[in-house]
């Protein structure tokens, strides 16, 4: 492997002399000796194996992958990450050399293709959400929620309390709580009603800057955004909606129902499950909040010859310009995943998106009916659901998930007992066939006996 080392001993010595140290170790003198790695007898700092051939490495990676059987299970899990079909065109186009780069397109003269793709992405997200401005992507749905709260608190002139529905994904709430310890924001939980919708309070005290709801919520229940809007208005707060982008094919857009900021996870469009990532957060808001928008924003202009051109715009919001005064600290973001999302949405079109949402809704309804027909299984909610649903089981949900894996199924996501009883969250996408659903119900009936 030595022929891959870029510098000779002489070049290394010359560079060390230039910076005024005698050895490589001298570069790390500021690190306490007790914390530094010490070279072994073989001169290595890390206990790494010798280099191996490509065939050997592939065989080893295959062996390690086989140790996790989840990839071979029929997936009925959702909770924010869904097993959708990724069109072959998406992978074929997004992995062209023009797009596969970690480079942020700050130089428009050499990045018109990527910038145009991001401009199209922003346009598509704006249409999906029903609000006017979308940025060029964030890391994931959880951090998009954090950014929405930051925007709302800034827009409300420092009102730091945020009403957060318990129907918002618990991992997203956990991420917001982590950030809140540093920002000083106070997250106020709002409980769910027995039917699964949020029980918004008439009055929650002073200092409310935002109201956050998920639509549909973590249990798949379709929330009443009019009630959430009324709660926000009663407190003079902004309404933040974490929306499911696939459900936009059937439901009214959050923007049309009064949302000020719409955020969420765009993984369903063009991104496989991939054992948890990388995924894609989307963020859209009304135009009056554009100067508080986090992340990059691509705009359309004309060049010196009058031709249409794309640039990153309103750059003074970004950390590389204003640092501590920036609206956020988004660095590499998820440009490549956003490219895949753009291709997938363009491939679907309006009709295709509606058909996708309908197929998911039909599969979910058929699965729900089959599961609730099993003795001992009860619905955890009564309000209308879309995308996924929660049930209560006669056994601990974690036990059922483990047993169902032996039957060839990823049965769903075990829910936190303190919130929803000993429940199981089940999702069915367009990939699930009637035969798979029937076999799933049969296996579930078997394992809970």
Short mmCIF file of C-alpha atoms in Angstrom, two decimals:
data_model
loop_
_atom_site.label_atom_id
_atom_site.label_comp_id
_atom_site.label_asym_id
_atom_site.label_seq_id
_atom_site.Cartn_x
_atom_site.Cartn_y
_atom_site.Cartn_z
CA UNK A 1 0.00 0.00 0.00
CA UNK A 2 3.05 2.26 0.31
CA UNK A 3 2.82 3.45 -3.28
CA UNK A 4 -0.42 5.28 -2.37
CA UNK A 5 1.36 7.57 0.16
CA UNK A 6 1.53 10.99 -1.53
CA UNK A 7 4.73 12.36 0.08
CA UNK A 8 8.31 11.10 0.26
CA UNK A 9 10.37 11.21 3.46
CA UNK A 10 12.37 14.11 2.01
CA UNK A 11 9.20 16.09 1.27
CA UNK A 12 7.87 15.45 4.77
CA UNK A 13 11.16 16.62 6.31
CA UNK A 14 11.07 19.78 4.18
CA UNK A 15 7.51 20.59 5.28
CA UNK A 16 8.33 19.98 8.95
CA UNK A 17 11.33 22.28 8.71
CA UNK A 18 9.17 24.97 7.12
CA UNK A 19 6.68 24.97 10.03
CA UNK A 20 9.49 24.74 12.59
CA UNK A 21 9.12 21.28 14.15
CA UNK A 22 11.45 18.29 14.16
CA UNK A 23 8.93 15.48 13.74
CA UNK A 24 5.32 14.66 13.02
CA UNK A 25 4.79 14.23 16.76
CA UNK A 26 5.80 17.84 17.20
CA UNK A 27 2.67 18.91 15.36
CA UNK A 28 0.57 17.48 18.20
CA UNK A 29 2.42 18.83 21.24
CA UNK A 30 -0.65 20.84 22.30
CA UNK A 31 -2.50 17.55 22.90
CA UNK A 32 -1.64 16.06 26.33
CA UNK A 33 0.62 13.03 25.98
CA UNK A 34 -1.84 10.84 27.89
CA UNK A 35 -4.44 11.43 25.19
CA UNK A 36 -2.20 10.74 22.20
CA UNK A 37 -1.86 7.42 20.42
CA UNK A 38 1.53 5.77 20.77
CA UNK A 39 3.09 3.83 17.91
CA UNK A 40 3.51 0.11 18.49
CA UNK A 41 6.60 -1.97 17.77
CA UNK A 42 5.54 -2.16 14.12
CA UNK A 43 5.35 1.63 13.90
CA UNK A 44 1.56 1.65 13.58
CA UNK A 45 -0.65 3.92 15.63
CA UNK A 46 -3.84 1.90 15.11
CA UNK A 47 -4.35 -1.85 15.29
CA UNK A 48 -5.50 -2.20 11.71
CA UNK A 49 -5.17 -5.32 9.56
CA UNK A 50 -2.92 -5.46 6.53
CA UNK A 51 -4.26 -4.40 3.18
CA UNK A 52 -6.33 -7.00 1.34
CA UNK A 53 -7.40 -7.61 -2.24
CA UNK A 54 -10.66 -6.21 -3.59
CA UNK A 55 -12.18 -9.70 -3.76
CA UNK A 56 -11.29 -10.38 -0.12
CA UNK A 57 -12.74 -7.07 1.03
CA UNK A 58 -16.00 -7.64 -0.87
CA UNK A 59 -16.31 -11.11 0.62
CA UNK A 60 -15.75 -9.73 4.13
CA UNK A 61 -18.28 -6.94 3.61
CA UNK A 62 -20.79 -9.50 2.38
CA UNK A 63 -20.22 -11.61 5.48
CA UNK A 64 -20.77 -8.63 7.75
CA UNK A 65 -23.90 -7.56 5.87
CA UNK A 66 -25.35 -11.06 6.15
CA UNK A 67 -25.15 -10.77 9.94
CA UNK A 68 -28.08 -8.31 9.79
CA UNK A 69 -31.10 -10.10 8.30
CA UNK A 70 -33.33 -7.00 8.23
CA UNK A 71 -32.65 -6.26 4.57
CA UNK A 72 -34.25 -9.56 3.59
CA UNK A 73 -37.45 -9.04 5.60
CA UNK A 74 -40.75 -7.88 4.11
CA UNK A 75 -41.02 -4.37 5.52
CA UNK A 76 -44.11 -3.12 7.37
CA UNK A 77 -42.14 -0.54 9.36
CA UNK A 78 -42.53 3.19 8.81
CA UNK A 79 -42.29 5.88 11.49
CA UNK A 80 -40.57 8.36 9.19
CA UNK A 81 -38.60 5.99 6.93
CA UNK A 82 -40.59 4.12 4.28
CA UNK A 83 -39.93 1.23 1.91
CA UNK A 84 -40.81 2.85 -1.41
CA UNK A 85 -39.79 1.80 -4.88
CA UNK A 86 -36.92 3.90 -6.21
CA UNK A 87 -37.26 4.27 -10.00
CA UNK A 88 -34.21 3.05 -11.90
CA UNK A 89 -33.98 6.45 -13.60
CA UNK A 90 -33.27 8.10 -10.25
CA UNK A 91 -30.14 6.10 -9.49
CA UNK A 92 -28.98 6.26 -13.10
CA UNK A 93 -29.17 10.05 -13.29
CA UNK A 94 -28.21 11.14 -9.78
CA UNK A 95 -24.96 9.16 -9.91
CA UNK A 96 -23.73 10.85 -13.06
CA UNK A 97 -20.34 12.41 -12.44
CA UNK A 98 -21.81 15.91 -12.81
CA UNK A 99 -23.90 15.40 -9.66
CA UNK A 100 -21.83 13.08 -7.45
CA UNK A 101 -19.84 15.67 -5.53
CA UNK A 102 -19.67 17.06 -2.01
CA UNK A 103 -18.91 20.49 -3.46
CA UNK A 104 -21.29 23.30 -2.58
CA UNK A 105 -22.05 25.25 -5.78
CA UNK A 106 -20.76 28.64 -4.64
CA UNK A 107 -19.27 29.36 -8.09
CA UNK A 108 -22.26 29.57 -10.43
CA UNK A 109 -20.11 29.82 -13.54
CA UNK A 110 -19.05 26.18 -13.09
CA UNK A 111 -22.19 24.75 -11.46
CA UNK A 112 -25.21 25.72 -13.54
CA UNK A 113 -26.42 22.12 -13.81
CA UNK A 114 -26.49 21.48 -10.07
CA UNK A 115 -27.92 24.92 -9.35
CA UNK A 116 -30.73 24.41 -11.86
CA UNK A 117 -31.51 21.03 -10.30
CA UNK A 118 -31.70 22.63 -6.85
CA UNK A 119 -33.89 25.43 -8.20
CA UNK A 120 -36.27 22.80 -9.57
CA UNK A 121 -36.15 20.99 -6.21
CA UNK A 122 -37.15 24.19 -4.41
CA UNK A 123 -40.01 24.72 -6.87
CA UNK A 124 -41.33 21.18 -6.36
CA UNK A 125 -41.15 21.44 -2.55
CA UNK A 126 -42.94 24.78 -2.67
CA UNK A 127 -45.77 23.20 -4.67
CA UNK A 128 -45.97 20.18 -2.35
CA UNK A 129 -46.19 22.32 0.77
CA UNK A 130 -48.30 25.21 -0.48
CA UNK A 131 -45.99 27.94 0.82
CA UNK A 132 -43.92 30.28 -1.27
CA UNK A 133 -40.24 29.71 -0.48
CA UNK A 134 -38.24 26.49 -0.08
CA UNK A 135 -34.53 26.13 0.61
CA UNK A 136 -32.08 23.82 -1.14
CA UNK A 137 -32.34 21.03 1.51
CA UNK A 138 -31.44 20.26 5.11
CA UNK A 139 -29.97 17.17 6.78
CA UNK A 140 -33.20 15.36 7.74
CA UNK A 141 -36.69 15.83 9.14
CA UNK A 142 -35.47 16.14 12.73
CA UNK A 143 -33.05 18.99 12.08
CA UNK A 144 -35.64 20.65 9.83
CA UNK A 145 -37.92 20.81 12.89
CA UNK A 146 -35.11 22.41 14.88
CA UNK A 147 -34.56 25.02 12.18
CA UNK A 148 -38.29 25.76 12.02
CA UNK A 149 -38.39 26.41 15.77
CA UNK A 150 -35.35 28.69 15.50
CA UNK A 151 -37.01 30.68 12.72
CA UNK A 152 -40.28 30.99 14.62
CA UNK A 153 -38.64 32.18 17.84
CA UNK A 154 -36.62 34.77 15.91
CA UNK A 155 -39.72 35.92 14.01
CA UNK A 156 -41.75 36.24 17.22
CA UNK A 157 -39.13 38.56 18.69
CA UNK A 158 -37.80 36.21 21.30
CA UNK A 159 -40.85 34.35 22.56
CA UNK A 160 -39.03 31.13 23.45
CA UNK A 161 -41.88 28.77 24.37
CA UNK A 162 -43.02 26.29 21.69
CA UNK A 163 -46.12 24.08 21.87
CA UNK A 164 -45.18 20.68 20.45
CA UNK A 165 -47.76 17.98 19.78
CA UNK A 166 -47.01 14.57 21.28
CA UNK A 167 -47.97 13.32 17.83
CA UNK A 168 -44.67 14.63 16.45
CA UNK A 169 -42.12 11.85 15.86
CA UNK A 170 -40.43 11.13 19.23
CA UNK A 171 -36.96 11.11 17.68
CA UNK A 172 -37.63 14.52 16.18
CA UNK A 173 -38.83 15.79 19.55
CA UNK A 174 -35.68 14.37 21.10
CA UNK A 175 -33.49 16.23 18.61
CA UNK A 176 -35.35 19.47 19.32
CA UNK A 177 -34.87 18.93 23.06
CA UNK A 178 -31.12 18.47 22.54
CA UNK A 179 -30.84 21.76 20.66
CA UNK A 180 -33.14 23.52 23.13
CA UNK A 181 -30.62 22.95 25.91
CA UNK A 182 -28.27 25.25 24.03
CA UNK A 183 -30.73 27.78 22.62
CA UNK A 184 -32.84 28.21 25.74
CA UNK A 185 -36.10 27.39 23.97
CA UNK A 186 -38.79 25.78 26.12
CA UNK A 187 -40.64 22.90 24.46
CA UNK A 188 -44.13 22.42 25.92
CA UNK A 189 -45.65 19.00 25.21
CA UNK A 190 -49.30 18.91 24.15
CA UNK A 191 -51.00 15.56 24.78
CA UNK A 192 -53.04 13.53 22.32
CA UNK A 193 -56.76 12.90 22.68
CA UNK A 194 -58.09 9.36 22.87
CA UNK A 195 -58.81 9.42 19.14
CA UNK A 196 -55.15 10.16 18.36
CA UNK A 197 -55.42 13.84 17.42
CA UNK A 198 -53.75 16.64 19.38
CA UNK A 199 -55.75 18.21 22.24
CA UNK A 200 -54.71 21.83 21.71
CA UNK A 201 -55.15 24.06 24.79
CA UNK A 202 -57.24 27.24 24.71
CA UNK A 203 -54.55 29.03 26.69
CA UNK A 204 -50.99 27.93 27.43
CA UNK A 205 -49.62 31.04 29.09
CA UNK A 206 -47.35 33.78 27.81
CA UNK A 207 -44.34 33.65 25.53
CA UNK A 208 -45.61 31.14 22.94
CA UNK A 209 -43.72 31.72 19.70
CA UNK A 210 -44.69 28.62 17.72
CA UNK A 211 -47.05 25.67 17.52
CA UNK A 212 -45.69 22.46 15.95
CA UNK A 213 -47.83 19.61 14.64
CA UNK A 214 -47.15 16.61 12.39
CA UNK A 215 -49.55 15.96 9.48
CA UNK A 216 -50.38 13.04 9.45
CA UNK A 217 -48.92 12.53 12.89
CA UNK A 218 -46.54 9.85 14.15
CA UNK A 219 -49.46 7.42 14.58
CA UNK A 220 -50.68 8.03 11.04
CA UNK A 221 -53.65 10.09 12.30
CA UNK A 222 -54.72 12.98 10.07
CA UNK A 223 -54.48 16.04 12.33
CA UNK A 224 -56.99 18.91 12.18
CA UNK A 225 -54.79 21.77 11.03
CA UNK A 226 -57.65 24.24 11.50
CA UNK A 227 -57.53 23.49 15.24
CA UNK A 228 -53.75 23.89 15.25
CA UNK A 229 -54.08 27.20 13.38
CA UNK A 230 -56.65 28.41 15.90
CA UNK A 231 -54.30 27.54 18.76
CA UNK A 232 -51.46 29.41 17.06
CA UNK A 233 -53.68 32.46 16.48
CA UNK A 234 -54.84 32.44 20.10
CA UNK A 235 -51.23 32.76 21.21
CA UNK A 236 -50.02 35.04 18.39
CA UNK A 237 -47.65 32.30 17.26
CA UNK A 238 -46.48 30.79 13.99
CA UNK A 239 -47.87 27.42 12.89
CA UNK A 240 -45.16 24.88 12.01
CA UNK A 241 -46.30 21.74 10.20
CA UNK A 242 -44.13 18.65 9.77
CA UNK A 243 -45.76 17.19 6.68
CA UNK A 244 -45.49 13.82 4.97
CA UNK A 245 -44.66 14.55 1.30
CA UNK A 246 -46.37 11.42 -0.09
CA UNK A 247 -49.62 12.27 1.69
CA UNK A 248 -49.57 15.57 -0.22
CA UNK A 249 -50.87 13.54 -3.16
CA UNK A 250 -54.22 13.20 -1.36
CA UNK A 251 -54.40 15.80 1.42
CA UNK A 252 -54.75 19.57 1.18
CA UNK A 253 -51.38 21.28 1.40
CA UNK A 254 -50.37 22.58 4.84
CA UNK A 255 -49.91 26.03 3.36
CA UNK A 256 -53.51 26.14 2.16
CA UNK A 257 -54.61 25.29 5.72
CA UNK A 258 -52.68 28.09 7.36
CA UNK A 259 -49.15 26.80 7.96
CA UNK A 260 -46.42 29.43 8.16
CA UNK A 261 -43.55 26.93 7.94
CA UNK A 262 -43.69 23.41 6.50
CA UNK A 263 -40.88 20.95 7.15
CA UNK A 264 -40.37 17.25 6.93
CA UNK A 265 -38.47 14.23 5.65
CA UNK A 266 -38.26 13.74 1.87
CA UNK A 267 -36.73 10.23 2.01
CA UNK A 268 -39.77 8.67 0.27
CA UNK A 269 -38.76 10.31 -3.00
CA UNK A 270 -35.71 8.65 -4.49
CA UNK A 271 -33.94 7.44 -1.35
CA UNK A 272 -33.92 3.81 -0.18
CA UNK A 273 -34.10 2.92 3.51
CA UNK A 274 -30.31 2.39 3.63
CA UNK A 275 -30.40 1.33 7.30
CA UNK A 276 -31.15 4.89 8.40
CA UNK A 277 -29.60 7.35 5.99
CA UNK A 278 -28.45 9.58 4.51
CA UNK A 279 -31.91 11.13 4.22
CA UNK A 280 -33.19 14.56 3.25
CA UNK A 281 -34.90 17.31 5.22
CA UNK A 282 -37.08 19.81 3.39
CA UNK A 283 -37.96 23.30 4.60
CA UNK A 284 -40.45 25.79 3.18
CA UNK A 285 -41.92 29.00 4.58
CA UNK A 286 -43.95 32.03 3.65
CA UNK A 287 -42.09 34.77 1.80
CA UNK A 288 -42.07 37.21 4.71
CA UNK A 289 -39.68 34.87 6.53
CA UNK A 290 -37.22 34.41 3.68
CA UNK A 291 -34.38 36.32 5.36
CA UNK A 292 -34.56 33.96 8.32
CA UNK A 293 -34.57 30.88 6.09
CA UNK A 294 -31.83 28.39 7.05
CA UNK A 295 -29.46 26.85 4.53
CA UNK A 296 -28.92 27.70 0.91
CA UNK A 297 -31.37 29.35 -1.44
CA UNK A 298 -30.98 29.14 -5.22
CA UNK A 299 -32.41 31.95 -7.29
CA UNK A 300 -32.87 32.70 -10.98
CA UNK A 301 -31.23 35.69 -12.65
CA UNK A 302 -29.59 36.61 -15.99
CA UNK A 303 -25.90 36.69 -16.87
CA UNK A 304 -24.00 39.52 -18.57
CA UNK A 305 -25.27 38.31 -21.94
CA UNK A 306 -28.89 38.27 -20.83
CA UNK A 307 -29.18 34.48 -20.58
CA UNK A 308 -31.04 32.75 -17.77
CA UNK A 309 -28.71 31.74 -14.95
CA UNK A 310 -28.91 30.31 -11.43
CA UNK A 311 -27.06 31.52 -8.34
CA UNK A 312 -27.12 31.05 -4.58
CA UNK A 313 -28.90 34.15 -3.33
CA UNK A 314 -29.44 36.09 -0.08
CA UNK A 315 -26.04 34.77 0.95
CA UNK A 316 -25.71 37.07 3.98
CA UNK A 317 -27.92 34.59 5.89
CA UNK A 318 -25.22 31.92 5.72
CA UNK A 319 -22.50 31.01 8.20
CA UNK A 320 -19.60 31.43 5.76
CA UNK A 321 -20.56 35.11 5.41
CA UNK A 322 -21.79 36.18 8.85
CA UNK A 323 -20.73 33.30 11.09
CA UNK A 324 -22.33 33.84 14.51
CA UNK A 325 -25.03 36.09 13.02
CA UNK A 326 -26.08 33.53 10.40
CA UNK A 327 -29.62 32.14 10.36
CA UNK A 328 -28.20 28.62 10.73
CA UNK A 329 -25.06 26.51 10.46
CA UNK A 330 -25.82 24.24 7.51
CA UNK A 331 -22.63 23.06 5.84
CA UNK A 332 -22.53 20.21 3.32
CA UNK A 333 -26.35 19.79 3.40
CA UNK A 334 -27.90 17.01 1.30
CA UNK A 335 -27.52 18.23 -2.28
CA UNK A 336 -27.05 14.81 -3.87
CA UNK A 337 -30.11 13.40 -2.07
CA UNK A 338 -32.08 16.49 -3.15
CA UNK A 339 -31.06 15.78 -6.74
CA UNK A 340 -32.49 12.27 -6.39
CA UNK A 341 -35.67 13.69 -4.88
CA UNK A 342 -36.05 16.10 -7.79
CA UNK A 343 -35.65 13.32 -10.34
CA UNK A 344 -38.14 11.10 -8.49
CA UNK A 345 -40.78 13.84 -8.22
CA UNK A 346 -40.31 14.82 -11.86
CA UNK A 347 -40.63 11.16 -12.82
CA UNK A 348 -43.90 10.85 -10.88
CA UNK A 349 -45.54 14.10 -11.90
CA UNK A 350 -48.85 15.26 -10.41
CA UNK A 351 -50.81 12.21 -11.57
CA UNK A 352 -48.11 9.80 -10.47
CA UNK A 353 -47.87 11.35 -7.00
CA UNK A 354 -51.61 10.99 -6.50
CA UNK A 355 -51.50 7.38 -7.69
CA UNK A 356 -48.59 6.66 -5.33
CA UNK A 357 -50.48 8.14 -2.38
CA UNK A 358 -53.62 6.19 -3.30
CA UNK A 359 -51.73 2.91 -3.56
CA UNK A 360 -50.15 3.50 -0.15
CA UNK A 361 -53.53 4.40 1.36
CA UNK A 362 -55.17 1.28 -0.09
CA UNK A 363 -52.37 -0.99 1.11
CA UNK A 364 -52.49 0.57 4.58
CA UNK A 365 -56.27 0.21 4.83
CA UNK A 366 -56.18 -3.42 3.68
CA UNK A 367 -53.41 -4.17 6.19
CA UNK A 368 -55.31 -2.44 9.00
CA UNK A 369 -58.48 -4.41 8.30
CA UNK A 370 -56.54 -7.69 8.18
CA UNK A 371 -54.70 -6.97 11.43
CA UNK A 372 -57.76 -5.78 13.36
CA UNK A 373 -59.58 -8.97 12.36
CA UNK A 374 -57.19 -10.90 14.63
CA UNK A 375 -58.53 -11.69 18.10
CA UNK A 376 -56.72 -9.71 20.76
CA UNK A 377 -55.60 -6.89 18.46
CA UNK A 378 -57.20 -3.48 19.02
CA UNK A 379 -56.93 -0.12 17.28
CA UNK A 380 -54.89 2.37 19.32
CA UNK A 381 -56.66 5.35 17.71
CA UNK A 382 -60.10 6.04 16.24
CA UNK A 383 -59.49 9.14 14.12
CA UNK A 384 -58.94 8.69 10.35
CA UNK A 385 -55.44 7.51 9.47
CA UNK A 386 -53.27 7.63 6.39
CA UNK A 387 -49.87 6.11 5.68
CA UNK A 388 -49.67 4.00 8.87
CA UNK A 389 -51.68 2.99 11.92
CA UNK A 390 -51.15 1.93 15.53
CA UNK A 391 -52.56 -1.17 17.22
CA UNK A 392 -52.46 -2.59 20.74
CA UNK A 393 -51.38 -6.20 21.13
CA UNK A 394 -51.83 -8.84 23.83
CA UNK A 395 -48.03 -9.25 23.98
CA UNK A 396 -45.23 -6.68 24.33
CA UNK A 397 -44.72 -5.09 20.92
CA UNK A 398 -40.95 -5.63 21.05
CA UNK A 399 -41.53 -9.36 21.55
CA UNK A 400 -43.90 -9.46 18.58
CA UNK A 401 -41.38 -7.64 16.37
CA UNK A 402 -38.69 -10.16 17.32
CA UNK A 403 -40.93 -13.16 16.64
CA UNK A 404 -42.18 -11.73 13.35
CA UNK A 405 -38.59 -11.42 12.13
CA UNK A 406 -38.35 -15.20 12.42
CA UNK A 407 -41.41 -15.37 10.15
CA UNK A 408 -39.73 -13.17 7.53
CA UNK A 409 -41.37 -9.82 8.36
CA UNK A 410 -40.21 -6.50 9.75
CA UNK A 411 -43.48 -6.16 11.63
CA UNK A 412 -43.43 -2.47 12.46
CA UNK A 413 -42.11 -0.14 15.15
CA UNK A 414 -42.74 -0.80 18.83
CA UNK A 415 -44.24 2.32 20.40
CA UNK A 416 -43.25 3.91 23.68
CA UNK A 417 -45.52 2.50 26.38
CA UNK A 418 -45.84 5.79 28.25
CA UNK A 419 -47.42 7.43 25.20
CA UNK A 420 -49.45 4.86 23.37
CA UNK A 421 -49.73 1.74 25.49
CA UNK A 422 -47.95 -1.41 24.42
CA UNK A 423 -48.55 -0.65 20.77
CA UNK A 424 -47.16 -1.43 17.34
CA UNK A 425 -46.95 1.09 14.51
CA UNK A 426 -47.54 -0.55 11.12
CA UNK A 427 -47.02 0.96 7.65
CA UNK A 428 -47.69 -0.40 4.17
CA UNK A 429 -46.36 1.28 1.05
CA UNK A 430 -47.11 0.71 -2.62
CA UNK A 431 -44.54 -2.12 -2.60
CA UNK A 432 -46.66 -4.35 -0.38
CA UNK A 433 -48.80 -6.86 -2.28
CA UNK A 434 -52.04 -8.45 -1.08
CA UNK A 435 -50.25 -11.77 -0.77
CA UNK A 436 -47.59 -10.23 1.49
CA UNK A 437 -50.26 -8.53 3.60
CA UNK A 438 -52.26 -11.74 3.96
CA UNK A 439 -49.15 -13.67 4.99
CA UNK A 440 -48.24 -10.88 7.41
CA UNK A 441 -51.63 -11.11 9.12
CA UNK A 442 -51.38 -14.90 9.31
CA UNK A 443 -47.91 -14.68 10.85
CA UNK A 444 -49.04 -12.03 13.33
CA UNK A 445 -51.96 -14.18 14.45
CA UNK A 446 -49.54 -17.07 14.93
CA UNK A 447 -46.95 -15.21 17.01
CA UNK A 448 -49.39 -13.58 19.45
CA UNK A 449 -51.04 -16.89 20.35
#
